[in-house]
Structure formats: structure tokens, C-alpha cells
Coordinates of C-alpha atoms and ligand atoms in Angstrom, one line a residue:
M4 CA -62.0 -21.1 5.5
L5 CA -64.4 -22.4 2.8
T6 CA -67.2 -24.3 4.3
S7 CA -68.7 -27.0 2.1
F8 CA -72.4 -26.8 1.5
S9 CA -74.5 -29.9 2.1
I10 CA -78.0 -30.6 1.0
S11 CA -80.4 -32.2 3.5
P12 CA -81.5 -35.7 2.3
C13 CA -85.0 -35.0 3.6
M14 CA -85.7 -32.1 1.2
G15 CA -88.5 -32.6 -1.3
K16 CA -87.8 -32.5 -5.0
V17 CA -89.5 -29.2 -5.6
N18 CA -87.9 -27.8 -2.6
S19 CA -84.6 -29.1 -3.9
L20 CA -85.0 -27.5 -7.3
S21 CA -86.1 -24.2 -6.0
F22 CA -83.2 -24.3 -3.6
L23 CA -80.8 -25.0 -6.4
F24 CA -82.1 -22.0 -8.3
V25 CA -81.7 -19.8 -5.3
F26 CA -78.3 -21.3 -4.7
S27 CA -77.2 -20.7 -8.3
V28 CA -78.2 -17.1 -8.1
L29 CA -76.7 -16.6 -4.7
S30 CA -73.5 -18.5 -5.4
N31 CA -72.5 -16.0 -8.0
R32 CA -72.8 -13.3 -5.4
F33 CA -72.0 -15.0 -2.2
V34 CA -69.6 -17.5 -0.8
I35 CA -71.7 -20.0 0.9
S36 CA -70.6 -19.9 4.4
D37 CA -72.2 -19.9 7.8
N38 CA -73.2 -16.3 7.4
L39 CA -73.3 -15.9 3.6
T40 CA -70.2 -13.8 3.2
P41 CA -70.3 -12.1 -0.3
R42 CA -67.9 -13.5 -2.9
G43 CA -64.5 -11.9 -2.8
V44 CA -64.8 -10.8 0.8
P45 CA -62.8 -12.3 3.6
L46 CA -64.6 -13.6 6.6
S47 CA -63.0 -10.9 8.7
R48 CA -64.9 -8.2 6.8
A49 CA -68.2 -10.1 6.5
A50 CA -69.8 -7.8 9.0
L51 CA -69.5 -4.9 6.6
Y52 CA -71.6 -6.7 4.1
D53 CA -74.9 -7.4 6.0
P54 CA -77.6 -8.6 3.6
Q55 CA -80.2 -7.3 6.0
K56 CA -79.1 -3.7 5.6
D57 CA -78.3 -1.3 2.8
F58 CA -74.6 -1.3 1.9
S59 CA -72.5 1.6 2.8
C60 CA -69.6 2.0 0.4
L61 CA -66.4 1.3 2.5
D62 CA -65.1 4.8 1.7
G63 CA -68.4 6.1 3.2
S64 CA -69.3 7.9 0.0
K65 CA -72.7 6.2 -0.7
L66 CA -75.4 4.0 0.8
I67 CA -76.9 1.6 -1.7
P68 CA -79.4 -1.2 -1.5
F69 CA -77.7 -4.5 -0.6
S70 CA -79.0 -6.0 -3.8
M71 CA -76.5 -3.8 -5.7
V72 CA -73.5 -5.6 -4.1
N73 CA -71.8 -7.9 -6.6
D74 CA -74.5 -7.1 -9.2
D75 CA -71.7 -6.6 -11.8
Y76 CA -72.2 -2.9 -11.8
C77 CA -69.8 -0.5 -10.1
D78 CA -71.6 1.8 -7.7
C79 CA -69.1 2.8 -5.1
P80 CA -66.1 5.0 -6.2
D81 CA -63.8 2.7 -4.1
G82 CA -65.2 -0.4 -5.8
S83 CA -66.2 -1.9 -2.5
D84 CA -69.7 -2.9 -3.7
E85 CA -68.2 -5.3 -6.3
P86 CA -65.7 -7.4 -4.3
G87 CA -66.6 -10.6 -6.3
T88 CA -66.9 -9.2 -9.9
S89 CA -64.6 -7.3 -12.3
A90 CA -67.0 -4.4 -12.6
C91 CA -65.0 -1.9 -10.6
S92 CA -61.5 -1.0 -11.8
R93 CA -60.3 -0.1 -8.3
G94 CA -61.7 -3.2 -6.6
S95 CA -60.0 -6.2 -5.2
F96 CA -60.9 -9.8 -4.8
F97 CA -60.0 -11.9 -1.8
C98 CA -58.8 -15.5 -2.5
Q99 CA -59.4 -17.7 0.5
N100 CA -56.8 -20.2 -0.8
A101 CA -57.5 -22.7 2.0
G102 CA -54.3 -24.8 2.5
F103 CA -52.1 -22.1 1.1
V104 CA -51.8 -18.4 1.6
A105 CA -54.9 -16.2 1.4
G106 CA -54.6 -12.9 -0.4
Y107 CA -56.1 -10.2 -2.6
I108 CA -55.9 -10.0 -6.4
P109 CA -57.1 -7.0 -8.5
S110 CA -60.7 -7.2 -9.6
S111 CA -59.7 -7.0 -13.2
R112 CA -58.5 -10.6 -12.8
V113 CA -61.8 -11.9 -11.7
N114 CA -63.6 -14.1 -14.4
D115 CA -60.9 -13.3 -16.9
H116 CA -60.6 -17.0 -17.8
I117 CA -57.3 -17.3 -16.0
C118 CA -57.0 -19.0 -12.7
D119 CA -55.3 -16.7 -10.3
C120 CA -56.3 -17.9 -6.9
C121 CA -54.9 -21.4 -6.2
D122 CA -58.4 -22.4 -5.0
G123 CA -59.8 -21.2 -8.4
S124 CA -62.4 -18.9 -6.6
D125 CA -61.6 -16.0 -9.0
E126 CA -63.2 -17.8 -11.9
S127 CA -66.9 -18.6 -11.6
G128 CA -67.7 -18.8 -15.3
T129 CA -66.9 -21.3 -17.9
V130 CA -63.2 -21.9 -16.9
Q131 CA -62.7 -24.9 -14.6
C132 CA -59.9 -24.2 -12.2
S133 CA -58.3 -27.0 -10.3
N134 CA -57.5 -26.3 -6.6
T135 CA -53.7 -26.4 -6.3
C136 CA -53.7 -24.9 -2.8
D137 CA -52.8 -28.1 -1.0
E138 CA -50.0 -28.8 -3.4
L139 CA -48.6 -25.3 -3.1
G140 CA -49.1 -25.3 0.6
R141 CA -47.1 -28.6 0.9
A142 CA -44.2 -27.2 -1.2
A143 CA -44.3 -23.9 0.8
R144 CA -44.3 -25.9 4.0
E145 CA -41.3 -27.9 2.8
E146 CA -39.4 -24.8 1.8
G147 CA -40.4 -23.2 5.1
E148 CA -39.1 -26.2 7.0
R149 CA -35.9 -26.2 4.9
L150 CA -35.4 -22.5 5.7
A151 CA -36.3 -23.0 9.3
K152 CA -33.7 -25.8 9.6
L153 CA -31.1 -23.7 7.8
L154 CA -31.9 -20.9 10.3
K155 CA -31.8 -23.3 13.2
D156 CA -28.5 -25.0 12.2
G157 CA -27.0 -21.7 11.0
Y158 CA -27.9 -20.0 14.3
Q159 CA -26.4 -22.9 16.2
K160 CA -23.2 -22.5 14.3
R161 CA -23.3 -18.7 14.8
V162 CA -23.5 -19.3 18.6
E163 CA -20.3 -21.5 18.2
M164 CA -18.6 -18.8 16.1
A165 CA -19.5 -16.2 18.7
S166 CA -18.1 -18.4 21.4
S167 CA -14.8 -18.9 19.4
G168 CA -14.8 -15.2 18.6
K169 CA -14.9 -14.4 22.3
E170 CA -12.2 -16.9 23.0
F171 CA -10.1 -15.3 20.2
R172 CA -10.5 -11.8 21.6
K173 CA -9.7 -13.1 25.1
S174 CA -6.5 -14.8 23.9
K175 CA -5.5 -11.7 22.0
D176 CA -6.1 -9.6 25.2
E177 CA -4.0 -12.0 27.2
E178 CA -1.3 -12.0 24.5
K179 CA -1.3 -8.2 24.7
A180 CA -1.0 -8.1 28.4
K181 CA 2.0 -10.5 28.3
L182 CA 3.6 -8.4 25.6
E183 CA 3.1 -5.3 27.6
V184 CA 4.9 -6.9 30.5
E185 CA 7.7 -8.1 28.3
R186 CA 7.9 -4.7 26.6
Q187 CA 8.4 -3.0 30.0
R188 CA 11.1 -5.6 30.9
L189 CA 12.9 -4.9 27.6
E190 CA 12.6 -1.1 28.1
I191 CA 14.4 -1.5 31.4
I192 CA 17.2 -3.5 29.8
K193 CA 17.4 -1.0 27.0
T194 CA 17.7 1.9 29.5
E195 CA 20.4 0.1 31.4
K196 CA 22.3 -0.8 28.2
E197 CA 22.1 2.9 27.2
R198 CA 23.5 4.0 30.5
I199 CA 26.4 1.5 30.2
K200 CA 27.0 2.6 26.7
E201 CA 27.1 6.3 27.7
E202 CA 29.4 5.4 30.6
V203 CA 32.0 3.7 28.5
E204 CA 31.6 6.0 25.6
A205 CA 32.8 9.0 27.6
P206 CA 36.4 7.8 28.2
E207 CA 36.5 6.5 24.6
K208 CA 35.5 9.9 23.3
E209 CA 38.2 11.5 25.4
A210 CA 40.9 9.1 24.2
L211 CA 39.8 9.5 20.6
E212 CA 39.8 13.3 21.0
R213 CA 43.4 13.1 22.0
Y214 CA 44.1 11.1 18.9
R215 CA 42.2 13.6 16.8
L216 CA 44.3 16.5 18.0
I217 CA 47.5 14.6 17.3
E218 CA 46.1 13.8 13.8
E219 CA 45.2 17.4 13.3
E220 CA 48.7 18.5 14.3
K221 CA 50.2 16.0 12.0
Q222 CA 48.0 17.2 9.2
K223 CA 49.0 20.8 9.8
L224 CA 52.7 19.8 9.6
L225 CA 52.0 17.9 6.4
N226 CA 50.2 20.8 4.9
A227 CA 53.0 23.2 5.8
A228 CA 55.5 20.8 4.2
E229 CA 53.4 20.6 1.1
E230 CA 53.2 24.4 0.8
A231 CA 56.9 24.7 1.3
K232 CA 57.5 22.1 -1.3
A233 CA 55.2 23.7 -3.8
A234 CA 56.9 27.1 -3.2
S235 CA 60.4 25.6 -3.7
E236 CA 59.2 23.7 -6.7
A237 CA 58.1 27.0 -8.3
E238 CA 61.3 28.7 -7.2
N239 CA 63.5 25.9 -8.7
M240 CA 61.6 26.2 -12.0
F241 CA 62.0 29.9 -12.1
I242 CA 65.8 29.4 -11.6
L243 CA 65.7 26.8 -14.3
L244 CA 63.9 28.9 -16.8
D245 CA 65.7 32.2 -16.1
S246 CA 68.7 31.1 -18.1
N247 CA 70.5 34.4 -17.8
G248 CA 69.7 34.7 -14.1
D249 CA 68.5 38.3 -14.4
G250 CA 65.4 37.6 -12.2
K251 CA 63.0 37.9 -15.1
L252 CA 61.6 35.5 -17.7
T253 CA 61.6 36.7 -21.3
K254 CA 60.1 35.4 -24.5
D255 CA 63.5 34.1 -25.6
E256 CA 64.0 32.2 -22.5
I257 CA 60.6 30.6 -22.8
K258 CA 61.1 29.8 -26.5
T259 CA 64.1 27.6 -25.7
R260 CA 61.9 25.2 -23.8
Q261 CA 60.2 22.7 -26.0
T262 CA 57.7 22.1 -23.1
F263 CA 56.0 25.3 -24.1
D264 CA 55.3 24.2 -27.7
K265 CA 51.6 24.0 -27.1
N266 CA 50.6 22.9 -30.6
K267 CA 53.5 20.6 -30.9
D268 CA 54.7 21.9 -34.2
G269 CA 58.3 21.6 -33.3
E270 CA 58.9 25.1 -32.2
V271 CA 57.8 27.5 -29.5
S272 CA 56.2 30.5 -31.3
D273 CA 56.1 34.1 -30.0
D274 CA 52.4 33.6 -29.3
E275 CA 53.0 30.5 -27.3
A276 CA 55.8 32.2 -25.3
L277 CA 53.6 35.2 -24.7
F278 CA 50.8 32.9 -23.4
F279 CA 53.1 31.7 -20.6
L280 CA 54.2 35.3 -19.9
N281 CA 50.6 36.5 -19.4
M282 CA 50.8 38.2 -22.8
E283 CA 53.7 40.4 -21.6
E284 CA 57.2 40.6 -22.9
E285 CA 58.6 39.5 -19.7
M286 CA 57.6 38.1 -16.3
S287 CA 59.0 38.9 -12.9
K288 CA 59.9 36.2 -10.5
E289 CA 57.0 37.2 -8.2
D290 CA 54.5 36.9 -11.0
F291 CA 55.9 33.5 -12.0
L292 CA 55.6 32.3 -8.4
T293 CA 52.1 33.5 -8.0
T294 CA 50.6 32.8 -11.5
G295 CA 53.2 31.8 -14.1
W296 CA 54.1 28.5 -12.6
M297 CA 50.4 27.6 -12.3
M298 CA 50.1 28.1 -16.0
A299 CA 53.3 26.3 -16.9
K300 CA 53.0 23.3 -14.5
P301 CA 50.4 21.4 -16.5
F302 CA 52.7 21.4 -19.5
F303 CA 55.5 19.9 -17.4
L304 CA 53.1 17.3 -16.1
M305 CA 52.1 16.5 -19.7
D306 CA 55.6 16.0 -20.6
Q307 CA 55.9 13.6 -17.7
G308 CA 52.9 11.6 -19.0
M309 CA 50.6 12.8 -16.1
F310 CA 48.0 14.0 -18.6
Q311 CA 47.0 12.0 -21.6
P312 CA 47.2 14.2 -24.7
P313 CA 44.8 13.9 -27.7
I314 CA 45.4 10.6 -29.7
E315 CA 47.3 12.3 -32.6
D316 CA 49.8 13.7 -30.1
Q317 CA 50.4 10.4 -28.4
E318 CA 53.7 9.6 -30.2
E319 CA 55.2 12.9 -29.2
E320 CA 53.8 12.4 -25.7
Q321 CA 55.9 9.2 -25.3
E322 CA 59.0 11.4 -25.5
P323 CA 61.1 11.6 -22.4
S324 CA 60.0 14.0 -19.7
L325 CA 61.0 17.6 -19.4
M326 CA 62.4 17.8 -22.9
S327 CA 63.5 21.0 -24.5
G328 CA 63.5 20.7 -28.3
G329 CA 64.0 16.9 -27.9
Q330 CA 66.7 17.6 -25.3
P331 CA 66.0 17.0 -21.6
I332 CA 66.1 20.2 -19.5
T333 CA 69.5 20.0 -17.9
V334 CA 71.0 21.8 -15.0
T335 CA 73.5 23.4 -17.3
E336 CA 70.7 25.4 -18.8
A337 CA 69.8 26.9 -15.4
P338 CA 72.1 28.1 -12.6
L339 CA 71.1 25.9 -9.7
K340 CA 74.4 26.4 -8.0
E341 CA 72.8 27.3 -4.6
L342 CA 70.9 24.0 -4.4
T343 CA 72.7 20.8 -3.4
E344 CA 71.5 17.4 -4.6
E345 CA 70.3 16.6 -1.1
E346 CA 68.3 19.9 -1.0
I347 CA 66.7 19.1 -4.3
Q348 CA 65.8 15.6 -3.1
A349 CA 64.5 17.0 0.2
Q350 CA 62.1 19.1 -1.9
G351 CA 60.7 16.0 -3.5
D352 CA 62.4 16.6 -6.9
H353 CA 64.6 14.0 -8.6
V354 CA 68.1 14.4 -9.9
S355 CA 69.2 12.1 -12.7
Y356 CA 72.0 12.0 -15.2
N357 CA 71.5 11.8 -19.0
A358 CA 73.5 9.8 -21.5
A359 CA 75.9 12.7 -21.8
G360 CA 76.5 12.6 -18.1
E361 CA 74.6 15.9 -17.5
K362 CA 72.6 16.4 -14.4
E363 CA 68.8 16.6 -14.9
I364 CA 66.2 17.8 -12.4
I365 CA 62.8 16.3 -12.6
P366 CA 60.4 18.2 -10.4
G367 CA 58.6 16.0 -7.8
V368 CA 55.2 16.7 -9.2
V369 CA 54.2 13.1 -9.6
E370 CA 55.0 12.3 -6.0
E371 CA 53.2 15.4 -5.0
Q372 CA 50.1 14.2 -6.7
E373 CA 50.3 10.8 -5.1
E374 CA 50.9 12.3 -1.7
E375 CA 47.9 14.6 -2.2
E376 CA 45.7 11.6 -2.8
E377 CA 47.1 9.9 0.3
L378 CA 46.5 13.0 2.3
Y379 CA 43.0 13.3 1.1
E380 CA 42.2 9.8 2.2
E381 CA 43.6 10.5 5.6
D382 CA 41.6 13.7 5.8
G383 CA 38.7 14.3 8.2
P384 CA 38.3 14.2 11.9
A385 CA 38.9 11.0 13.9
S386 CA 35.7 9.1 14.2
V387 CA 34.6 5.7 15.4
E388 CA 34.5 4.6 11.8
D389 CA 38.1 5.6 11.4
V390 CA 38.8 3.7 14.5
K391 CA 37.3 0.5 13.0
V392 CA 39.3 0.8 9.8
E393 CA 42.6 1.5 11.5
E394 CA 42.4 -0.2 14.9
S395 CA 46.2 -0.7 15.0
K396 CA 46.9 3.0 15.3
Y397 CA 45.7 3.1 18.9
D398 CA 47.7 2.2 22.0
E399 CA 46.5 -0.7 24.0
A400 CA 44.6 1.3 26.7
T401 CA 42.8 3.3 24.0
Q402 CA 42.0 0.2 22.1
Q403 CA 40.5 -1.4 25.2
L404 CA 38.3 1.6 25.7
I405 CA 37.2 1.4 22.1
D406 CA 36.5 -2.3 22.3
A407 CA 34.4 -1.8 25.5
A408 CA 32.4 1.0 23.9
E409 CA 31.9 -1.1 20.8
K410 CA 30.6 -4.0 22.9
A411 CA 28.3 -1.6 24.8
R412 CA 27.0 -0.1 21.6
S413 CA 26.3 -3.4 20.1
E414 CA 24.5 -4.6 23.2
F415 CA 22.5 -1.4 23.3
N416 CA 21.5 -1.8 19.6
E417 CA 20.4 -5.3 20.3
A418 CA 18.2 -4.2 23.3
D419 CA 16.9 -1.3 21.2
K420 CA 15.9 -3.7 18.4
S421 CA 14.1 -6.0 20.8
V422 CA 12.0 -3.1 22.1
R423 CA 11.2 -2.0 18.5
D424 CA 10.2 -5.5 17.6
I425 CA 7.9 -5.9 20.5
V426 CA 6.4 -2.5 19.9
H427 CA 5.7 -3.5 16.4
Q428 CA 4.1 -6.8 17.6
L429 CA 1.9 -4.8 20.0
E430 CA 0.8 -2.4 17.2
E431 CA -0.2 -5.4 15.0
L432 CA -2.1 -6.9 17.9
N433 CA -3.9 -3.6 18.6
D434 CA -4.9 -3.4 15.0
V435 CA -6.6 -6.8 15.4
L436 CA -8.2 -5.9 18.7
N437 CA -9.6 -2.7 17.2
L438 CA -11.5 -4.7 14.5
D439 CA -15.3 -4.9 14.9
F440 CA -16.1 -8.6 14.8
G441 CA -19.8 -8.0 15.5
D442 CA -21.6 -7.3 18.8
D443 CA -20.9 -10.9 20.0
E444 CA -17.5 -11.3 18.2
R445 CA -19.2 -13.9 15.9
F446 CA -17.2 -12.8 12.8
A447 CA -13.8 -13.1 14.6
P448 CA -13.2 -16.7 13.5
L449 CA -13.1 -15.4 9.9
H450 CA -10.0 -13.3 10.7
G451 CA -6.9 -14.8 9.1
Q452 CA -8.9 -16.9 6.7
C453 CA -9.4 -16.4 3.0
F454 CA -12.1 -17.7 0.6
D455 CA -12.0 -18.1 -3.2
F456 CA -14.7 -17.9 -5.9
E457 CA -13.9 -18.7 -9.5
D458 CA -15.8 -17.5 -12.5
R459 CA -14.9 -18.0 -16.1
E460 CA -12.3 -15.2 -16.1
Y461 CA -11.1 -14.7 -12.6
V462 CA -10.4 -16.2 -9.2
Y463 CA -11.8 -13.8 -6.6
T464 CA -10.5 -14.0 -3.1
L465 CA -11.9 -12.5 0.1
C466 CA -9.7 -12.4 3.2
P467 CA -12.2 -10.9 5.7
F468 CA -11.0 -7.9 7.6
K469 CA -8.0 -7.7 5.3
S470 CA -8.6 -7.6 1.5
A471 CA -10.5 -8.5 -1.6
T472 CA -8.5 -9.4 -4.7
Q473 CA -9.0 -10.6 -8.3
K474 CA -6.6 -12.8 -10.3
P475 CA -7.1 -13.6 -13.9
R476 CA -7.3 -17.3 -14.5
N477 CA -5.2 -17.2 -17.6
G478 CA -2.2 -15.7 -15.9
G479 CA -1.4 -12.1 -14.9
G480 CA -1.0 -10.4 -11.6
E481 CA -3.3 -10.2 -8.7
V482 CA -5.5 -7.0 -8.7
N483 CA -6.2 -5.4 -5.3
L484 CA -10.0 -4.7 -5.2
G485 CA -9.9 -3.1 -1.8
K486 CA -8.6 -3.2 1.7
W487 CA -10.8 -3.7 4.7
G488 CA -12.9 -0.6 5.3
S489 CA -16.0 -1.0 7.5
W490 CA -19.4 -2.6 8.1
T491 CA -22.0 -0.9 5.8
G492 CA -25.2 -2.8 6.3
P493 CA -28.4 -0.9 7.2
E494 CA -28.4 0.8 10.6
D495 CA -30.5 -1.9 12.2
N496 CA -28.6 -4.7 10.5
K497 CA -25.1 -3.4 9.9
Y498 CA -23.3 -6.8 10.0
T499 CA -24.8 -7.9 6.7
E500 CA -22.5 -6.0 4.4
M501 CA -18.7 -5.3 4.5
F502 CA -17.0 -2.7 2.4
Y503 CA -13.5 -2.9 1.1
D504 CA -12.1 0.3 -0.5
R505 CA -8.8 1.9 -1.6
G506 CA -8.2 -0.8 -4.3
Q507 CA -6.1 -0.6 -7.3
N508 CA -6.8 2.4 -9.5
C509 CA -9.2 1.6 -12.4
W510 CA -8.1 3.1 -15.7
N511 CA -10.1 6.2 -16.3
G512 CA -12.3 5.3 -13.4
P513 CA -12.4 5.1 -9.6
N514 CA -10.2 3.2 -7.3
R515 CA -11.5 -0.4 -7.2
S516 CA -13.8 -1.3 -4.3
A517 CA -15.9 -4.3 -3.2
R518 CA -19.1 -4.8 -1.2
V519 CA -19.6 -8.1 0.5
K520 CA -23.2 -9.1 1.0
I521 CA -23.5 -11.6 3.8
A522 CA -26.4 -14.0 4.0
C523 CA -27.2 -16.7 6.5
G524 CA -25.8 -20.1 5.7
T525 CA -24.6 -23.2 7.5
E526 CA -21.0 -22.7 6.3
N527 CA -18.6 -19.9 5.6
R528 CA -18.4 -19.6 1.8
L529 CA -18.0 -17.2 -1.0
T530 CA -20.9 -18.0 -3.4
G531 CA -20.6 -15.4 -6.1
V532 CA -18.9 -12.3 -7.3
S533 CA -20.1 -9.8 -9.9
E534 CA -19.0 -6.3 -11.1
P535 CA -22.3 -4.4 -11.3
S536 CA -20.5 -1.2 -12.3
R537 CA -16.9 -1.0 -13.7
C538 CA -14.4 -1.6 -10.9
E539 CA -17.1 -1.8 -8.3
Y540 CA -17.5 -5.4 -7.2
Q541 CA -20.2 -7.3 -5.3
Y542 CA -19.3 -10.4 -3.4
E543 CA -22.0 -12.8 -2.2
Y544 CA -20.9 -14.5 1.0
I545 CA -22.7 -16.9 3.3
S546 CA -21.9 -17.4 6.9
P547 CA -23.6 -18.8 10.0
A548 CA -22.6 -15.5 11.6
A549 CA -25.3 -13.8 9.5
C550 CA -28.1 -16.1 10.8
S551 CA -30.5 -14.5 13.2
Q552 CA -32.1 -16.3 16.1
P553 CA -35.1 -18.3 14.8
H554 CA -38.5 -17.3 16.3
H555 CA -40.1 -20.1 18.2
G556 CA -42.9 -21.8 16.4
H557 CA -41.6 -20.6 13.0
D558 CA -44.3 -22.2 10.9
E559 CA -46.3 -19.3 9.4
L560 CA -47.3 -21.4 6.3
Ligands
MAN605 C1 -9.5 -5.5 -15.3 C2 -10.4 -6.2 -14.3 C3 -11.8 -5.9 -14.5 C4 -12.0 -4.4 -14.7 C5 -11.1 -3.8 -15.7 C6 -11.2 -2.3 -15.8 O1 -9.7 -6.1 -16.5 O2 -10.0 -5.7 -13.0 O3 -12.6 -6.3 -13.5 O4 -13.3 -4.1 -15.1 O5 -9.7 -4.2 -15.4 O6 -10.3 -1.8 -16.8

């Protein structure tokens, strides 16, 4: 503290003048205080500068006469002999700055015609420095008071947030306990429903198995009938084509059938006939039944319009079925004496009469195709799905078993879904309970809230413990900047920074991420967002939860 110097009114004129001289010499080297502390030295170190003794450089390197202290010549290597001049490059000058904050400035700034200390003590030459310490002190005190109030109010709110945070956790814990009880209740119901389901499914299964066996038998019979029909169809055809009834098919016999005119040029050539005879001159009945009919059948089907021929052949395709050179194949061309009309019909073939009153046989290939399709649809083992589609095919008792099983299944499914729903709810609840809301739960009230900050281009959003996003103001989709990761503040203050990572991939760069710096404030607010490095964002957020407890008597200034 600077002490003002007063001149005694009883001093004589001479005395006064000589005193002024001494004073002017001394005042350049000393701060006039109770014990004449040298200029540039704080009171706390005055003892090191005793005018009655030689001066020992503070680094202990030299002992010099005290008259060499502040003589504007640097003697000590550490500059300690010139605390009040600019002679030593390594020296420093102490500003008392009464009313503001005391402190050191480098010696080079002493007497450099620029006022550095607010009390102006660094300039003892021509420059007149005004003392601004009181003014600065007042402003600093006001700022200090503002900060102290912010800290006090913020801390008060932090206490409230912590209290709601604890409430929040408590209510979630209670909710979890209730859900656990409910889950157990639903599990019991599910187990019971499963037991009932299995109980009623057993007789249903048995009944359906009986039906399945019957179906299987039916299917076997149908297949056998099909095979027999196919065999007799081939047999009939052979009889039809073997005009001379010698048990062999020859080229000439084939050539009389227009059906075998593959290229539709109006006649069946030798090559075309040979094709159907497996490139042999003749074909035995056995060969016809095993392979020949297989080759010939498609041409009969074509004649019947079963296959659509190429466009240019369409006119000819519209000819009547089973034509031979424009003439229908008639029974007179093949000895079918041994087959009666009934027998033919039984085989699925058709008998009709042409305009000339001649009998025609039209093989039952079309019907066969349709039947095959029907059979295919009916194929497969009896299952519950089949049961649903064709409920009417069961007798009343079986149907009752099926209905009971259906009901039990549906009740079980319902119970199972209730259990799954509650397990899901519990998982979500556990996710919340596992969050670190701060040692006193003070950040918990932020859970479920979202905060926005808009700059010229984007609206940034922070949903604490969930996500950070960015949405362009001029339209366009929301960009995920990161999902909640962890607290990343320094070890001794970890709840001052949040980290959100695993954001949307940045083209040619990292996945986006955001750091949220949290400072003390009296409200919860997002105050700024920047992108210091591409796709790495920094959010500035204020919250009472970041206010630490004010120290008592917080008035350092
Ligand atoms: C978008 C925004 C920007 C980001 C670029 C990277 O424009 O997400 O913040 O820098 O993509 O390509």
C-alpha cells in the first residue's frame, strides 16, 4: 500500500529545500514508505533491500554496496539490483496498484513512456500517468460481484436440478420395480397359456395326423390312377398310329399323320417321320410307350391348342385338333376294336363324331393337365394352415379340437407378446438408469429435453444423453452429428464436457462427432456451435448443473 508523504509545517525553509533535494534523489530509487522500500519492490520483500547493509543479489551471486541498487546500472545477473529501473533485461518491476490488483511487469517496460501499472508507478520520468486503479478496481469488483451472483444463483439452481435428478432416478427405480413384478405376473400367465396350448394341441395333432394319412392314401390312389391313365393314353395312341396293327410304327404310318408335320409345310417328310422314330426305320410298341409317346405328345397338344405356336403358324394352329392332313384322326384309321366307348371315356379320353359321322378319339390330355394342376395344389402334408383354408373338410369333433387349439394358440401368442413388450420396456428403462447423470444426478433433468442453436446456415440441436444433430436452414435432411457417448471432461472435472460420436459419415473424412463444453449458467441453454475441424463440432452449452459451490467470502478483488 502506497503511503502518502507529508511535510512537517514546522520545517525551516533551508531544511525544506535540502529535504526536497534528498527526496528527489531518493524518490527515483525508493518508494517513500515507512521503511523506504526501494522502487519496484513489494513491501513483502523490503527486508531483502536494507539500506544499512550491502545488497546481496537475490540469486546469491554477488554482494554489492547498497548504493548500487536502482542506480540504473545492472550489476546482478538476475537483475535483482535494479527492481525500479529498466537497466536489467531479466528484472521485473512491482506495481503496487492500490485499489486494483498488484503485480509485476518486465523491467523493460519501466520508464518507456507507456503507462503499464494502473497507479502509473512504472513511469517516473516525463510521462504523467493518471491513476486508474480505483476505476479498474470498481469495474473488476462489479464483474466479480456479477460472477459471484451468477455462481450463487447457478449453484442454487444446480441444487434444485440435483434434487429433481434424484427424484427422477427414484421414480425410474420404482417404475422398474413395478415392471419387474408385472413381468413376473405376465411370465406366469404365459407359462400357463403355453401349458394349455400344448394340452389342446396334442389331440388336435392326433386328429390332423389321421386326416393326413387319409389324404396320403387318397393321393396315392390318385397317382396310381394318373399313371394308369397315362399308360393307357400311350397305348391307345400306339394302336391309333399303328394302322396295320403289326405292333410296330413305321415311317409310312407316321407320314400319314399331319400332326407330325413339324415345319407345317403341308407334308410329313422322311426326316420328320424319322425324328419321331428316334432316327430308326421303325419303332416297337415298347419303345413308343417309353420314349416315342413322350416325343409325340407335345405335337398332339399343339394341335389341341395347348401350346401357342409362333405367330406365323397361328392360322394353321387354329385348325381342328388331332388333324391328319386336314382330316381329323378317326377311329377308322386305327383298330380300336378292343376298347369300348365307356372304356375310352374312363381313361379320360373323349369320343366325338365328325361331320361324316365317323368316330373320333380325342386323348384326355387337356383334362390331365388340369387335374395335374389341381393335384399339385392339393399336394403336401396336412398342416394347420391347410386346416384354416379348408375348415369344412373336418368332422365336427376334429373341428372342435382345431378351434380349441386355435384359441389356445392365440391366447398364448397374446401372453407372449405382453411379456416381450414388458421386457422391451424394462430394457429401455435400464438404458436410462445406466446413464451417468453426474455424481449428484444433477444432469438428469436434461434427459428427454432438446436444445436448439441457429447460425446462418444450420439449426443445431442437442438432446442430452441422446444425440447431436444439424439441419440446414434452407431445407435438406437432418444430419446426425453423433450419438451419446460419454463424459470427457478432465479427470478432476469430468462433468464439463460431453462427447457424442458415431455420427453420419463425413465424405472423405471421419464419422461426425460433437463435443459439448458445459459452463456454469443460470439456465440450460445452447449458446453456440462451431466446427473447428471438418465434421468435428463443438457445442457451447450453459447449465446450472455446471456451477460449482461458491467459496464463502468470494471477494478477492
Ligand atoms: C455438410 C455439413 C458440414 C460438413 C460438410 C462436410 O455440409 O455437415 O458441417 O462440414 O457436410 O462435407
